[in-house]
Amino acid sequence: MNLPGPFRTISTDRAEVASGRLRYTDILMPSEKLQLIPLGGLGEFGMNCLALRYGDDIIVIDAGLMFPEEELLGVDIVVPDISYLIENRDKVRAILLTHGHEDHIGGLPWILSELNVPVYGTEFTLAYVEGKLDEHRLLDDADLIELQPGRRVTIGPFSVMPIRVTHSLVDCVALAVHTPVGIVLHTGDFKIDLSSPDGHPFDLQAFADLGKQGVLCLLQDSTNVDRPGFTPGEKAVIPRLDDIFAAAPRKLFFSCFSSSIHRMKIAMDLAHKHGRKVALIGRSIDNSAEIAQDLGYLEPPPGLLINPGQIRDYAPNQLCILISGTQGEPMSALSRAAVDNHKHAKIDPGDTVLLSSRIIPGNEKAIYRVIDHLERRDARVISDDGTNGLIHVSGHGSQEELRMMINLVRPKFFVPVHGDYRHLKRHIELAKATGVPEKVILLEDGEVLTLDKDHAEKTGKVTTGRVCIDNNSTADVVGDTVIRDRKHLGADGLFLPIIAINRATGEVEGMPEITTRGFAADDPELLRNARDIVVRTLESSNDVERRDYGVIKDKIRADLKRFLQKNANRRPMIMPIILEI
């Protein structure tokens, strides 16, 4: 059948359609082009969010957050600007999640408060999502749909096949998105672990099958592109951890990421082997363990787990305490225990504290502060120095795994994702060196990559950026002005001239007062001269100006700004306060 216009001509044998070899979208699909639009995660670690658009249909892969840098004063989380999705809200069909880490699901409450679309994820991922949405009172209206590895789901013109991958979290998938122009493979976060502790190894065969079908574009995790070789499997930590369990003379405090279900399972197995009871301390680690037990990823032997209140009932060498706070978070259980301020977790001289995690860049000071407190309590602290064996392994593939994936699926086009610009660039160089992709493309947030069966070109840019949120609330968005004011206050402090004005006459009542906060110049003469400046400004203003509080505040602010910059070389935030009499 020959179709007019932009439609392509294909066989329409009814038997083929009935057998399922052809779908409706194959029969009558305009020859549109596919667009890949990263909204976050390409140029920073975190905020992972990618839109795929074909015609009037958009699906979104991941909806992550990132934690703020130091200069974002008072900000709790940062999520991607989704202006593009909001502008095209009628076209957004679904959000698909690769796994349950915060940099992939943490932005969901923000996005779903603007776009109530179905969310697809694996069973464990959705369990994390449910808790997050319930906390933000969005769960009742959410449409959560389970993904199962090996089972396709169809969303508009997209047919999505989840593929099992291994990572530092359980139940993670890559997404092979079958589109009318070809297969786009998004790896999510992955490493190639063929002996995963949960019994679900990396599905090499599924990726090899994709390579035989032909992959149009591979989007691959760049996190560990700097690391040569292969990333060790999760079980690689067992020998060293076994030695530590055997040698610990007293209580053993075991701290890892609360999402590290593999590591928690290994810790529980070793505790059982060495005759130690296990107590879980910390809300995040307790919640994760509960979800993992409900879904069968943790199956501790009967009697292994005890309540924190039972710790005092056992000898110190019979205890293993799984405790949250591996990154030195100020209010975490480990941080409070380190300063002897936790109800159940008491660290005594001779206890062992094991930090089975990596240091996330930016957290160094907080972690070393906690370690200092632990050392003051004469605890033995073991962190990941790598000198005596592994106590932590990464969840991301290193260079050889990245090369293996490229050679396995043999994509026509290649785009690195998840990382700072330098990681993306080095990943481009690695992909070129394999000689496999016909074309490698370095994309950044907001750039639009347009693909058909034979071409891939950047064709424009959409609005992207960072949205800062206070108090972990979808309502408390912090703008650039607020951040600038916070920096201003932090650098030069606050200058508060207080003036009493008679509302009826516009006359100044009494002498103005000057109050400061965080203003470094503690000079009584400077403050007296500043008060004289305010008096002169008021005297030089007429009654109408003094009655217009907006005008008089601006005049006072301008005159004081000039005076303080000249006489104190400071630029505090000046906030005149008018008291009506």
XYZ file of C-alpha atoms in Angstrom:
581
model
C 0.000 0.000 0.000
C 1.397 3.410 -0.947
C 0.632 6.176 1.518
C 0.800 9.855 0.629
C 2.876 12.585 2.279
C 5.379 11.765 4.949
C 4.144 8.206 5.576
C 6.304 5.240 4.649
C 5.170 2.218 2.594
C 5.224 -1.172 4.305
C 3.473 -4.519 4.052
C 0.024 -4.618 5.686
C -0.527 -8.363 5.657
C -3.237 -8.975 8.271
C -1.621 -12.217 9.349
C 1.547 -10.327 10.264
C -0.443 -7.836 12.297
C -2.446 -10.548 14.033
C 0.695 -12.515 14.900
C 2.150 -9.490 16.645
C 5.150 -9.187 14.327
C 3.772 -5.815 13.249
C 2.273 -3.213 15.559
C -0.238 -0.520 14.694
C 2.514 2.066 15.004
C 4.462 0.215 12.298
C 1.515 0.402 9.913
C 0.672 4.082 10.015
C 3.534 6.086 11.445
C 4.746 9.378 9.994
C 8.444 9.512 9.194
C 9.097 11.865 12.122
C 12.505 12.227 13.684
C 13.416 11.298 17.226
C 14.693 13.933 19.633
C 16.856 13.298 22.707
C 16.747 16.217 25.141
C 18.800 16.016 28.374
C 17.280 18.205 31.106
C 19.883 17.321 33.735
C 22.833 15.055 34.440
C 24.992 15.991 31.444
C 27.461 18.431 32.928
C 26.943 17.601 36.614
C 26.575 14.592 38.881
C 22.918 14.291 39.831
C 19.646 15.721 38.461
C 19.563 12.899 35.889
C 16.627 13.538 33.591
C 16.299 12.864 29.848
C 13.342 13.449 27.524
C 12.753 11.400 24.361
C 10.344 12.950 21.909
C 8.794 11.492 18.768
C 6.171 13.708 17.157
C 3.590 14.564 19.820
C 4.767 11.975 22.345
C 7.385 12.465 25.070
C 8.704 9.993 27.605
C 11.114 10.953 30.389
C 13.895 8.715 31.708
C 14.703 9.379 35.382
C 13.823 12.380 37.551
C 16.745 12.988 39.855
C 17.992 15.620 42.249
C 21.428 16.715 43.365
C 22.619 18.037 46.665
C 23.740 21.670 46.756
C 27.281 22.971 46.567
C 28.567 25.143 49.398
C 27.686 28.395 47.659
C 23.977 27.509 47.594
C 23.486 28.694 51.156
C 20.545 27.158 52.979
C 19.328 25.179 49.962
C 18.295 21.589 50.725
C 18.070 20.053 47.256
C 18.479 21.034 43.607
C 16.230 19.656 40.850
C 16.254 20.197 37.080
C 14.290 23.002 35.457
C 11.434 21.217 33.670
C 10.112 24.252 31.772
C 10.332 22.248 28.533
C 8.106 19.501 29.937
C 5.615 21.981 31.369
C 5.413 23.800 28.028
C 4.655 20.421 26.398
C 2.615 18.932 29.238
C -0.032 17.550 26.847
C 2.650 15.451 25.122
C 4.344 13.915 28.189
C 3.194 10.303 28.435
C 5.269 8.799 31.270
C 8.375 8.883 33.451
C 10.518 5.732 33.453
C 13.012 5.106 36.253
C 16.208 3.085 35.916
C 16.685 2.606 39.684
C 15.979 4.084 43.096
C 18.938 6.321 43.949
C 18.162 9.944 44.809
C 19.996 11.283 41.746
C 17.451 9.365 39.650
C 14.189 9.581 41.631
C 14.669 12.506 44.035
C 13.116 15.093 41.712
C 9.878 13.140 41.258
C 7.825 15.078 43.839
C 8.739 18.349 42.111
C 7.930 17.007 38.632
C 4.735 15.205 39.624
C 3.431 18.321 41.360
C 3.527 19.929 37.889
C 2.855 16.907 35.658
C 0.749 14.040 36.984
C 1.826 11.317 34.548
C 2.343 7.557 35.043
C 5.637 6.523 36.641
C 7.244 3.222 35.633
C 9.873 1.489 37.743
C 10.907 -1.885 39.102
C 9.317 -3.225 42.280
C 12.095 -2.080 44.612
C 12.413 1.315 42.915
C 8.684 1.947 43.268
C 8.852 1.009 46.949
C 11.312 3.872 47.443
C 9.149 6.150 45.297
C 6.032 5.383 47.354
C 7.724 6.526 50.547
C 8.984 9.703 48.898
C 5.605 10.605 47.395
C 3.786 9.781 50.615
C 6.083 12.199 52.455
C 5.059 14.946 50.002
C 1.360 13.957 50.047
C 1.397 13.017 46.375
C 0.992 9.252 46.647
C -2.820 9.122 46.475
C -2.851 10.733 43.030
C 0.205 8.921 41.649
C -0.042 6.250 38.964
C 2.830 3.826 39.645
C 3.339 0.964 37.181
C 5.794 -1.882 37.755
C 8.508 -2.700 35.227
C 9.801 -6.256 35.024
C 13.124 -7.039 33.323
C 12.524 -8.828 30.036
C 8.919 -7.628 29.647
C 8.169 -4.834 27.202
C 5.785 -2.003 27.863
C 4.305 0.138 25.101
C 3.848 3.866 25.625
C 2.592 5.637 22.486
C 5.133 5.053 19.705
C 7.731 3.781 22.210
C 8.176 0.144 23.168
C 10.424 -0.107 26.217
C 12.336 -3.241 27.233
C 13.842 -3.148 30.755
C 17.107 -5.119 30.996
C 18.639 -6.290 34.271
C 21.862 -4.511 35.239
C 23.934 -4.600 38.413
C 24.737 -1.539 40.497
C 25.227 -0.658 44.175
C 21.436 -0.848 44.587
C 19.153 -3.794 43.829
C 16.532 -4.129 41.079
C 18.209 -1.787 38.571
C 17.546 -1.780 34.843
C 18.785 -0.364 31.599
C 16.071 0.730 29.186
C 16.059 -0.326 25.541
C 13.597 2.075 23.928
C 12.339 0.775 20.578
C 11.289 3.787 18.507
C 10.119 4.098 14.894
C 13.642 5.191 13.876
C 15.588 2.572 15.837
C 16.596 1.361 19.300
C 17.884 3.857 21.868
C 19.633 2.104 24.748
C 19.963 3.965 28.061
C 22.248 2.021 30.429
C 21.264 3.807 33.620
C 23.915 3.382 36.324
C 25.643 0.019 35.931
C 28.648 -2.190 36.396
C 29.054 -5.712 35.045
C 28.762 -8.026 38.064
C 28.095 -11.662 37.153
C 27.953 -12.865 40.773
C 25.679 -10.331 42.450
C 24.818 -11.168 46.093
C 21.081 -10.976 45.339
C 21.298 -13.746 42.720
C 20.367 -11.431 39.830
C 23.506 -11.017 37.686
C 24.050 -8.530 34.883
C 22.135 -9.766 31.797
C 24.939 -9.977 29.238
C 22.833 -12.061 26.857
C 20.109 -9.424 26.554
C 22.660 -6.782 25.554
C 24.269 -9.177 23.061
C 20.834 -9.774 21.525
C 20.337 -6.022 21.209
C 23.657 -5.793 19.403
C 22.432 -8.347 16.877
C 19.213 -6.368 16.339
C 21.140 -3.144 15.859
C 21.238 -0.247 18.315
C 20.760 3.217 16.862
C 22.088 5.168 19.860
C 23.767 4.180 23.119
C 23.510 6.490 26.149
C 26.090 5.247 28.667
C 26.952 6.041 32.306
C 30.178 8.100 32.523
C 30.751 8.108 36.297
C 33.862 5.909 36.381
C 35.299 6.721 32.963
C 38.530 7.829 34.691
C 39.108 4.420 36.299
C 41.092 1.820 34.333
C 40.242 -1.866 34.343
C 37.077 -3.432 35.724
C 35.082 -2.482 38.820
C 35.193 -5.328 41.367
C 31.957 -7.163 42.086
C 30.065 -6.656 45.327
C 31.392 -9.903 46.793
C 34.972 -8.605 46.511
C 34.569 -6.919 49.914
C 33.777 -10.135 51.782
C 37.366 -11.299 52.590
C 38.429 -8.003 54.172
C 35.121 -7.528 55.984
C 35.332 -11.098 57.266
C 38.747 -10.323 58.781
C 37.396 -7.172 60.436
C 34.429 -9.026 61.946
C 36.757 -11.722 63.277
C 39.237 -9.243 64.786
C 36.808 -6.732 66.353
C 37.180 -7.180 70.127
C 34.077 -5.240 71.127
C 31.046 -3.702 69.421
C 31.294 -3.354 65.641
C 29.546 -0.315 64.160
C 29.009 -0.920 60.442
C 28.113 2.185 58.415
C 27.225 2.107 54.724
C 24.874 3.924 52.356
C 21.305 3.163 53.376
C 20.542 2.048 49.807
C 23.438 -0.472 49.764
C 21.260 -3.536 50.210
C 24.058 -5.811 48.947
C 26.407 -4.478 51.636
C 23.764 -4.826 54.341
C 23.195 -8.443 53.308
C 26.943 -9.167 53.466
C 27.147 -7.507 56.908
C 24.236 -9.585 58.213
C 25.705 -12.816 56.813
C 29.082 -12.084 58.432
C 27.461 -11.106 61.731
C 25.615 -14.438 61.762
C 28.841 -16.296 60.926
C 30.711 -14.627 63.798
C 27.928 -14.950 66.363
C 26.901 -11.300 66.511
C 23.395 -9.906 66.806
C 22.467 -7.066 64.439
C 20.734 -3.828 65.455
C 19.603 -1.279 62.874
C 20.028 2.360 63.899
C 19.009 5.339 61.757
C 15.730 6.052 59.984
C 17.063 5.699 56.439
C 18.836 2.390 57.020
C 15.849 1.047 58.952
C 13.434 1.977 56.137
C 15.662 0.445 53.450
C 16.086 -2.774 55.408
C 12.333 -3.027 55.938
C 11.639 -2.634 52.212
C 14.401 -5.117 51.332
C 12.988 -7.692 53.765
C 9.455 -7.233 52.467
C 10.648 -7.842 48.884
C 12.934 -10.740 49.725
C 16.309 -9.077 49.182
C 17.230 -9.448 52.861
C 16.376 -12.688 54.657
C 18.157 -12.575 58.016
C 18.099 -15.821 60.019
C 15.549 -15.921 62.838
C 16.832 -14.164 65.940
C 19.646 -12.295 64.163
C 17.978 -8.863 64.336
C 17.402 -7.175 67.659
C 15.777 -3.877 68.601
C 18.132 -1.000 69.444
C 16.804 -1.085 73.001
C 18.181 -4.642 73.399
C 21.799 -3.619 72.745
C 22.508 -3.359 76.464
C 21.380 -6.985 76.930
C 24.356 -8.412 75.011
C 28.096 -8.467 75.530
C 29.986 -5.974 73.299
C 31.647 -8.750 71.257
C 28.202 -10.134 70.394
C 26.997 -7.016 68.625
C 27.055 -5.588 65.098
C 25.275 -2.270 64.758
C 24.274 -1.172 61.259
C 24.193 2.605 61.549
C 23.411 5.414 59.108
C 25.564 8.500 58.621
C 28.479 7.344 56.509
C 28.802 10.818 54.919
C 29.007 12.707 58.214
C 25.517 14.213 58.007
C 25.208 16.410 61.132
C 21.984 14.878 62.466
C 22.672 11.292 61.380
C 22.843 8.481 63.920
C 26.606 8.038 63.549
C 27.336 11.755 63.958
C 25.256 11.869 67.141
C 26.825 8.683 68.463
C 30.283 10.142 67.806
C 29.546 12.947 70.283
C 27.781 10.631 72.754
C 24.360 12.031 71.963
C 22.407 8.961 70.844
C 19.968 7.048 73.000
C 21.026 3.564 71.865
C 24.303 3.864 69.941
C 27.000 4.358 72.564
C 30.569 4.168 71.252
C 33.062 3.053 73.891
C 36.870 2.771 73.861
C 37.939 -0.267 71.847
C 34.796 -0.379 69.692
C 35.322 -0.686 65.938
C 33.659 1.738 63.515
C 33.731 0.597 59.892
C 32.883 3.114 57.136
C 32.040 0.870 54.179
C 31.500 3.606 51.610
C 33.296 6.120 49.461
C 33.650 9.781 50.325
C 31.308 11.810 48.140
C 33.187 14.912 46.926
C 32.249 17.866 49.095
C 31.636 15.766 52.209
C 35.275 15.439 53.234
C 35.184 17.954 56.088
C 32.034 16.506 57.632
C 33.341 12.936 57.441
C 36.753 13.779 58.897
C 35.062 15.743 61.686
C 33.081 12.628 62.645
C 36.232 10.495 62.445
C 38.005 12.952 64.774
C 35.180 12.629 67.300
C 35.355 8.833 67.051
C 39.105 8.877 67.586
C 38.607 11.050 70.689
C 36.401 8.272 72.026
C 39.280 5.810 71.433
C 37.314 3.900 68.817
C 39.135 2.047 66.061
C 38.028 3.667 62.787
C 38.421 1.771 59.495
C 37.781 3.693 56.285
C 38.382 2.858 52.634
C 42.111 3.424 52.243
C 42.526 0.341 50.048
C 45.782 -0.744 51.710
C 44.590 -3.931 53.389
C 41.858 -5.082 51.044
C 38.523 -3.753 49.908
C 35.828 -2.618 52.317
C 33.904 -0.786 49.583
C 33.466 -1.172 45.830
C 31.914 1.227 43.353
C 28.569 0.600 41.698
C 29.705 2.044 38.362
C 31.550 0.365 35.507
C 35.179 1.270 34.842
C 36.858 1.733 31.469
C 36.936 -1.929 30.399
C 33.251 -2.404 31.210
C 32.378 0.712 29.233
C 34.366 -0.607 26.276
C 32.728 -4.019 26.642
C 29.240 -2.511 26.525
C 30.069 -0.524 23.388
C 31.486 -3.623 21.671
C 28.573 -5.752 22.824
C 25.735 -3.566 21.504
C 27.696 -1.934 18.628
C 25.677 1.309 18.428
C 25.551 3.519 15.356
C 25.660 6.663 17.518
C 27.054 7.175 21.012
C 26.216 9.790 23.699
C 27.841 9.783 27.179
C 25.549 10.634 30.108
C 25.859 11.114 33.888
C 28.884 13.208 34.732
C 30.723 16.501 34.737
C 31.885 17.899 31.405
C 35.344 16.371 31.823
C 33.824 12.914 32.307
C 31.659 13.276 29.212
C 34.658 14.393 27.163
C 36.851 11.516 28.303
C 34.013 9.094 27.609
C 33.825 10.463 24.073
C 37.550 9.730 23.654
C 37.104 6.199 25.007
C 34.198 5.511 22.626
C 36.187 6.801 19.647
C 39.083 4.536 20.552
C 36.840 1.444 20.289
C 36.241 2.221 16.627
C 32.638 1.018 16.863
C 30.187 3.963 16.796
C 29.938 5.748 13.443
C 29.494 8.991 15.326
C 30.020 10.119 18.939
C 28.202 13.195 20.193
C 28.968 15.227 23.311
C 25.651 16.615 24.560
C 25.076 19.027 27.430
C 21.907 19.874 29.330
C 19.307 21.477 27.081
C 20.870 20.558 23.744
C 18.500 18.784 21.354
C 19.864 15.774 19.454
C 17.701 14.874 16.461
C 18.025 11.370 15.011
C 16.710 9.328 12.148
C 17.933 5.955 10.905
C 21.039 7.447 9.308
C 21.773 10.796 10.930
C 22.259 12.376 14.357
C 22.651 16.151 14.630
C 22.274 18.833 17.272
C 19.336 20.961 16.166
C 18.687 23.457 18.936
C 18.494 24.103 22.661
C 15.691 24.195 25.215
C 15.484 25.942 28.578
C 17.319 24.081 31.321
C 18.854 24.981 34.641
C 18.712 24.308 38.343
C 15.780 24.860 40.661
C 16.816 25.306 44.307
C 14.401 24.078 46.966
C 14.369 24.864 50.692
C 12.937 22.654 53.413
C 12.672 19.714 50.997
C 9.266 21.059 49.934
C 7.960 21.302 46.393
C 6.548 24.717 47.300
C 9.693 26.375 48.652
C 11.585 27.306 45.490
C 14.612 29.505 46.035
C 15.431 32.012 43.307
C 18.787 33.473 42.294
C 17.995 36.675 44.206
C 17.582 34.777 47.472
C 20.888 32.953 46.965
C 22.607 36.239 46.164
C 21.170 37.838 49.314
C 22.348 34.917 51.436
C 25.870 35.218 50.046
C 25.726 38.966 50.686
C 24.669 38.451 54.291
C 27.298 35.774 54.807
C 30.080 37.994 53.491
C 29.297 41.433 54.936
C 26.454 41.063 57.422
C 23.333 43.113 58.050
C 22.958 46.860 58.808
C 19.618 47.919 60.306
C 18.839 51.642 60.682
C 15.653 52.014 62.767
C 13.658 55.241 62.395
C 10.448 56.307 64.125
C 8.225 58.595 62.008
C 4.981 60.299 63.021
C 2.379 59.017 60.585
C 0.289 62.177 60.760
C 3.004 64.815 60.391
C 5.857 62.949 58.711
C 8.204 64.220 61.430
C 11.021 62.038 62.812
C 10.453 61.103 66.441
C 13.699 60.835 68.398
C 17.138 59.836 67.174
C 17.524 56.937 64.695
C 19.183 53.804 66.035
C 21.648 51.505 64.254
C 21.661 47.741 64.853
C 24.075 45.351 63.088
C 24.344 41.561 62.672
C 27.491 39.964 61.272
C 28.987 43.369 60.452
C 32.702 43.061 61.182
C 33.507 46.720 61.943
C 32.977 47.054 65.708
C 33.752 50.794 65.781
C 31.483 53.029 67.919
C 32.595 56.116 66.013
C 31.690 54.513 62.685
C 28.222 53.688 63.989
C 27.752 57.245 65.328
C 28.773 58.682 61.943
C 26.421 56.264 60.197
C 23.591 57.486 62.437
C 24.479 61.079 61.521
C 24.213 60.111 57.833
C 20.684 58.824 58.449
C 19.770 62.026 60.321
C 21.054 64.231 57.461
C 19.165 62.131 54.905
C 15.954 62.586 56.881
C 16.514 66.307 57.385
C 17.154 66.852 53.672
C 13.906 65.057 52.756
C 10.570 66.823 52.649
C 7.382 65.724 54.447
C 6.038 63.934 51.362
C 9.229 61.881 50.993
C 9.240 60.951 54.665
C 5.621 59.785 54.445
C 6.486 57.604 51.423
C 8.340 54.810 53.187
C 9.551 53.244 49.943
C 11.221 56.506 48.888
C 12.778 57.302 52.254
C 14.127 53.752 52.667
C 15.808 53.944 49.249
C 17.390 57.301 50.101
C 18.718 56.040 53.432
C 19.998 52.840 51.824
C 21.839 54.713 49.070
C 23.487 57.225 51.420
C 24.587 54.572 53.905
C 25.903 52.342 51.139
C 28.245 55.103 49.922
C 29.358 55.955 53.460
C 30.105 52.348 54.522
C 31.900 51.455 51.335
C 34.129 54.515 51.668
C 34.782 54.387 55.411
C 34.654 50.666 56.213
C 35.286 49.068 52.810
C 32.262 46.867 53.495
C 28.986 46.312 51.658
C 26.527 44.919 54.197
C 22.888 44.364 53.384
C 21.149 47.585 54.496
C 17.536 47.199 55.603
C 15.985 50.429 56.971
C 13.103 49.782 59.364
C 10.387 52.451 59.725
C 8.350 52.484 62.924
C 5.073 54.390 62.631
C 4.211 56.491 65.693
